[in-house]
Amino acid sequence: RRPAPDPGPREPVSTLVARPGIAEIDPYVGGESAIRGRDRVVKLASNEGALGPSPKAVAAYIEAGKSMHRYPDGGCVALRSALAERHGLNRDRIVCGAGSDELLSLLCRAYAGPGDEVLYSEHGFLIFPIAARAAGATPVTAPEAKRTVDVDAVLACVSEKTRVVFIANPNNPTGTYLGAADMRRLKDGLSDSVLLVVDAAYAEYVERDDYEPGIELVDSAASVVMTRTFSKIHALGGLRLGWCYGPPAVIDVLNRLRLPFNVSGAAQAAGLAALGDVAFTEESRRHNATWRAWLTERLRALGLSIGDSVCNFVIVQFPATPGRDAEAADAFLKERGLIARRLAGYGLPGCLRITIGREGEMRAVVDALGEFVG
Ligand SMILES: *Cc1c(COP(=O)(O)O)cnc(C)c1O
């Protein structure tokens, strides 16, 4: 007979108490990347760039590895200079972060705390409530109309406690956007003591004349910040790199609050190379536009309801009928090695979000959903 396993030392009971709000955080759950029992999967759950990173970014990353014993440039000067030049901005009004997530979270910590409210829209990005609660503030959601940010509804939810308003434009997971005039109206309806954060993670994919990523809005006010990321069009999600453009006072606050070496040298080097590879970025944008249109049309032809997305994903609404619903569709896709994103956490349990991938991946999705519906 085997001896009973040693139970080990008993864990001491903790009497430590975290700050208010932290226990209420629903930790972010990313898109799945594996299916049990399958070694090859198609991951379309996290809006990662379909074509992968630019080969120039990969080369720069490998080169940067040779000096990984050195601390990075804490000021990200080369990268900020390149971003400033590309977008016609003052580099002193740019801050880089370990993903734009870091910047969204720092902005909350800087401007909202216990007793304050952080406002965003109903199907807004899930990092917003996490950042709000982490700062001890209360997240508040404004209802949307047709799965689009409703300016009047947002303004109606502003109270004297509102300190930060987050608008992802365009928004994930709805794929919808607000035009420049609507964003201006939203800004004009807010007091200058409320920080408006425009999260433009998908800006590079938008091909609409009335869209403005937020730069003009930042330039017109002292209380607007725009955040951007290298995770989507530049496909560097694994390196964690984002940036923001804002008024000098906000930039000063972020530079005090952020950690001194918040962006790794490898991320800075790869980001600089990715930004410089204009032809690759253009190819990624064209690929996305082509296959987003194709996927939308094919899925509509199957009778599925698809929103008009301006991003690198589409959102598919399934009927509520058991066996035909989003849960069944997700299971059906998984059996074929295809991973989409369930959206129950975003208040959209009847929908799946599907990232635009390579041609073969898109054809596989359409074939599988055709079989599912058929
Ligand atoms: C993907 C995404 C981001 C980017 O996050 P990173 O931290 O930069 O990877 C930001 N906002 C929204 C709405 C997103 O979907």
PDB file of N, CA and C and ligand atoms in Angstrom, residues 28 46-47 98-102 104 125 127-128 168-173 199-202 227-232 237 240-242 313 346 353, ligand 1:
ATOM      1  N   TYR A  28      -9.927  40.215 -16.940  1.00  0.00           N
ATOM      2  CA  TYR A  28     -10.094  40.123 -18.395  1.00  0.00           C
ATOM      3  C   TYR A  28      -9.759  38.715 -18.856  1.00  0.00           C
ATOM      4  N   SER A  46      -8.900  37.130 -31.289  1.00  0.00           N
ATOM      5  CA  SER A  46      -8.282  38.262 -30.586  1.00  0.00           C
ATOM      6  C   SER A  46      -7.905  39.437 -31.487  1.00  0.00           C
ATOM      7  N   ASN A  47      -8.436  39.466 -32.695  1.00  0.00           N
ATOM      8  CA  ASN A  47      -8.209  40.597 -33.620  1.00  0.00           C
ATOM      9  C   ASN A  47      -6.733  40.859 -33.896  1.00  0.00           C
ATOM     10  N   ALA A  98       3.112  49.998 -22.426  1.00  0.00           N
ATOM     11  CA  ALA A  98       3.151  48.555 -22.634  1.00  0.00           C
ATOM     12  C   ALA A  98       1.758  48.119 -23.096  1.00  0.00           C
ATOM     13  N   GLY A  99       1.492  48.386 -24.358  1.00  0.00           N
ATOM     14  CA  GLY A  99       0.140  48.220 -24.897  1.00  0.00           C
ATOM     15  C   GLY A  99      -0.667  49.470 -24.557  1.00  0.00           C
ATOM     16  N   SER A 100      -1.718  49.729 -25.326  1.00  0.00           N
ATOM     17  CA  SER A 100      -2.539  50.876 -24.953  1.00  0.00           C
ATOM     18  C   SER A 100      -3.308  50.581 -23.669  1.00  0.00           C
ATOM     19  N   ASP A 101      -3.494  49.305 -23.345  1.00  0.00           N
ATOM     20  CA  ASP A 101      -4.117  48.928 -22.067  1.00  0.00           C
ATOM     21  C   ASP A 101      -3.452  49.638 -20.893  1.00  0.00           C
ATOM     22  N   GLU A 102      -2.123  49.680 -20.920  1.00  0.00           N
ATOM     23  CA  GLU A 102      -1.411  50.321 -19.813  1.00  0.00           C
ATOM     24  C   GLU A 102      -1.795  51.799 -19.723  1.00  0.00           C
ATOM     25  N   LEU A 104      -4.547  53.273 -20.856  1.00  0.00           N
ATOM     26  CA  LEU A 104      -5.946  53.429 -20.432  1.00  0.00           C
ATOM     27  C   LEU A 104      -6.029  53.313 -18.910  1.00  0.00           C
ATOM     28  N   PHE A 125     -15.321  48.400 -24.674  1.00  0.00           N
ATOM     29  CA  PHE A 125     -14.182  47.520 -24.411  1.00  0.00           C
ATOM     30  C   PHE A 125     -14.108  47.181 -22.913  1.00  0.00           C
ATOM     31  N   ILE A 127     -11.747  46.493 -20.947  1.00  0.00           N
ATOM     32  CA  ILE A 127     -10.668  47.059 -20.134  1.00  0.00           C
ATOM     33  C   ILE A 127     -11.162  48.305 -19.391  1.00  0.00           C
ATOM     34  N   PHE A 128     -12.170  49.001 -19.929  1.00  0.00           N
ATOM     35  CA  PHE A 128     -12.627  50.245 -19.295  1.00  0.00           C
ATOM     36  C   PHE A 128     -13.129  50.008 -17.860  1.00  0.00           C
ATOM     37  N   ALA A 168     -14.280  53.987 -27.351  1.00  0.00           N
ATOM     38  CA  ALA A 168     -13.454  53.296 -28.341  1.00  0.00           C
ATOM     39  C   ALA A 168     -14.053  53.640 -29.697  1.00  0.00           C
ATOM     40  N   ASN A 169     -13.254  54.258 -30.550  1.00  0.00           N
ATOM     41  CA  ASN A 169     -13.765  54.697 -31.844  1.00  0.00           C
ATOM     42  C   ASN A 169     -12.781  54.341 -32.951  1.00  0.00           C
ATOM     43  N   PRO A 170     -13.114  53.302 -33.754  1.00  0.00           N
ATOM     44  CA  PRO A 170     -14.292  52.447 -33.663  1.00  0.00           C
ATOM     45  C   PRO A 170     -14.239  51.537 -32.440  1.00  0.00           C
ATOM     46  N   ASN A 171     -15.407  50.950 -32.127  1.00  0.00           N
ATOM     47  CA  ASN A 171     -15.495  50.133 -30.919  1.00  0.00           C
ATOM     48  C   ASN A 171     -15.309  48.638 -31.198  1.00  0.00           C
ATOM     49  N   ASN A 172     -14.673  47.988 -30.264  1.00  0.00           N
ATOM     50  CA  ASN A 172     -14.585  46.529 -30.205  1.00  0.00           C
ATOM     51  C   ASN A 172     -15.528  46.126 -29.061  1.00  0.00           C
ATOM     52  N   PRO A 173     -16.443  45.222 -29.235  1.00  0.00           N
ATOM     53  CA  PRO A 173     -16.623  44.258 -30.326  1.00  0.00           C
ATOM     54  C   PRO A 173     -17.700  44.610 -31.356  1.00  0.00           C
ATOM     55  N   ASP A 199     -10.163  55.923 -27.641  1.00  0.00           N
ATOM     56  CA  ASP A 199      -9.348  54.730 -27.871  1.00  0.00           C
ATOM     57  C   ASP A 199      -9.495  54.353 -29.343  1.00  0.00           C
ATOM     58  N   ALA A 200      -8.464  54.675 -30.113  1.00  0.00           N
ATOM     59  CA  ALA A 200      -8.537  54.477 -31.571  1.00  0.00           C
ATOM     60  C   ALA A 200      -7.673  53.291 -32.006  1.00  0.00           C
ATOM     61  N   ALA A 201      -7.839  52.167 -31.306  1.00  0.00           N
ATOM     62  CA  ALA A 201      -7.014  50.978 -31.581  1.00  0.00           C
ATOM     63  C   ALA A 201      -7.147  50.483 -33.020  1.00  0.00           C
ATOM     64  N   TYR A 202      -8.312  50.734 -33.636  1.00  0.00           N
ATOM     65  CA  TYR A 202      -8.551  50.202 -34.994  1.00  0.00           C
ATOM     66  C   TYR A 202      -8.531  51.295 -36.059  1.00  0.00           C
ATOM     67  N   THR A 227      -5.662  57.307 -27.670  1.00  0.00           N
ATOM     68  CA  THR A 227      -4.736  56.185 -27.512  1.00  0.00           C
ATOM     69  C   THR A 227      -4.714  55.350 -28.789  1.00  0.00           C
ATOM     70  N   ARG A 228      -3.549  54.798 -29.088  1.00  0.00           N
ATOM     71  CA  ARG A 228      -3.356  53.968 -30.290  1.00  0.00           C
ATOM     72  C   ARG A 228      -2.548  52.731 -29.896  1.00  0.00           C
ATOM     73  N   THR A 229      -2.540  51.748 -30.793  1.00  0.00           N
ATOM     74  CA  THR A 229      -1.831  50.517 -30.460  1.00  0.00           C
ATOM     75  C   THR A 229      -1.046  49.965 -31.653  1.00  0.00           C
ATOM     76  N   PHE A 230      -0.003  49.187 -31.343  1.00  0.00           N
ATOM     77  CA  PHE A 230       0.723  48.426 -32.367  1.00  0.00           C
ATOM     78  C   PHE A 230       0.199  46.987 -32.430  1.00  0.00           C
ATOM     79  N   SER A 231      -0.822  46.686 -31.635  1.00  0.00           N
ATOM     80  CA  SER A 231      -1.297  45.293 -31.552  1.00  0.00           C
ATOM     81  C   SER A 231      -2.166  44.882 -32.728  1.00  0.00           C
ATOM     82  N   LYS A 232      -2.792  45.823 -33.411  1.00  0.00           N
ATOM     83  CA  LYS A 232      -3.772  45.451 -34.428  1.00  0.00           C
ATOM     84  C   LYS A 232      -3.156  45.536 -35.827  1.00  0.00           C
ATOM     85  N   GLY A 237       0.930  42.425 -31.027  1.00  0.00           N
ATOM     86  CA  GLY A 237       0.229  42.232 -29.747  1.00  0.00           C
ATOM     87  C   GLY A 237       1.085  41.566 -28.681  1.00  0.00           C
ATOM     88  N   ARG A 240       3.473  44.039 -26.659  1.00  0.00           N
ATOM     89  CA  ARG A 240       2.866  45.070 -25.812  1.00  0.00           C
ATOM     90  C   ARG A 240       3.418  46.457 -26.131  1.00  0.00           C
ATOM     91  N   LEU A 241       2.790  47.126 -27.058  1.00  0.00           N
ATOM     92  CA  LEU A 241       3.228  48.469 -27.427  1.00  0.00           C
ATOM     93  C   LEU A 241       2.034  49.318 -27.854  1.00  0.00           C
ATOM     94  N   GLY A 242       1.867  50.436 -27.174  1.00  0.00           N
ATOM     95  CA  GLY A 242       0.823  51.388 -27.540  1.00  0.00           C
ATOM     96  C   GLY A 242       1.345  52.792 -27.311  1.00  0.00           C
ATOM     97  N   PHE A 313     -12.479  42.777 -37.834  1.00  0.00           N
ATOM     98  CA  PHE A 313     -13.311  41.654 -37.395  1.00  0.00           C
ATOM     99  C   PHE A 313     -14.740  41.936 -37.827  1.00  0.00           C
ATOM    100  N   TYR A 346     -19.587  40.896 -23.059  1.00  0.00           N
ATOM    101  CA  TYR A 346     -19.849  42.238 -23.590  1.00  0.00           C
ATOM    102  C   TYR A 346     -21.351  42.522 -23.674  1.00  0.00           C
ATOM    103  N   ARG A 353     -17.750  37.044 -32.453  1.00  0.00           N
ATOM    104  CA  ARG A 353     -16.876  37.966 -33.171  1.00  0.00           C
ATOM    105  C   ARG A 353     -15.821  37.137 -33.896  1.00  0.00           C
TER     106      ARG A 353
HETATM  107  C1  LIG B   1      -7.183  45.498 -28.971  1.00  0.00           C
HETATM  108  C2  LIG B   1      -7.685  46.741 -28.360  1.00  0.00           C
HETATM  109  C3  LIG B   1      -6.820  47.629 -27.730  1.00  0.00           C
HETATM  110  C4  LIG B   1      -5.343  47.384 -27.756  1.00  0.00           C
HETATM  111  O1  LIG B   1      -4.831  46.928 -26.591  1.00  0.00           O
HETATM  112  P1  LIG B   1      -3.247  46.785 -26.437  1.00  0.00           P
HETATM  113  O2  LIG B   1      -3.081  46.843 -24.972  1.00  0.00           O
HETATM  114  O3  LIG B   1      -2.621  47.958 -27.117  1.00  0.00           O
HETATM  115  O4  LIG B   1      -2.859  45.492 -27.054  1.00  0.00           O
HETATM  116  C5  LIG B   1      -7.324  48.784 -27.187  1.00  0.00           C
HETATM  117  N1  LIG B   1      -8.637  49.072 -27.284  1.00  0.00           N
HETATM  118  C6  LIG B   1      -9.494  48.264 -27.909  1.00  0.00           C
HETATM  119  C7  LIG B   1     -10.907  48.665 -28.039  1.00  0.00           C
HETATM  120  C8  LIG B   1      -9.041  47.066 -28.453  1.00  0.00           C
HETATM  121  O5  LIG B   1      -9.902  46.234 -29.040  1.00  0.00           O
END
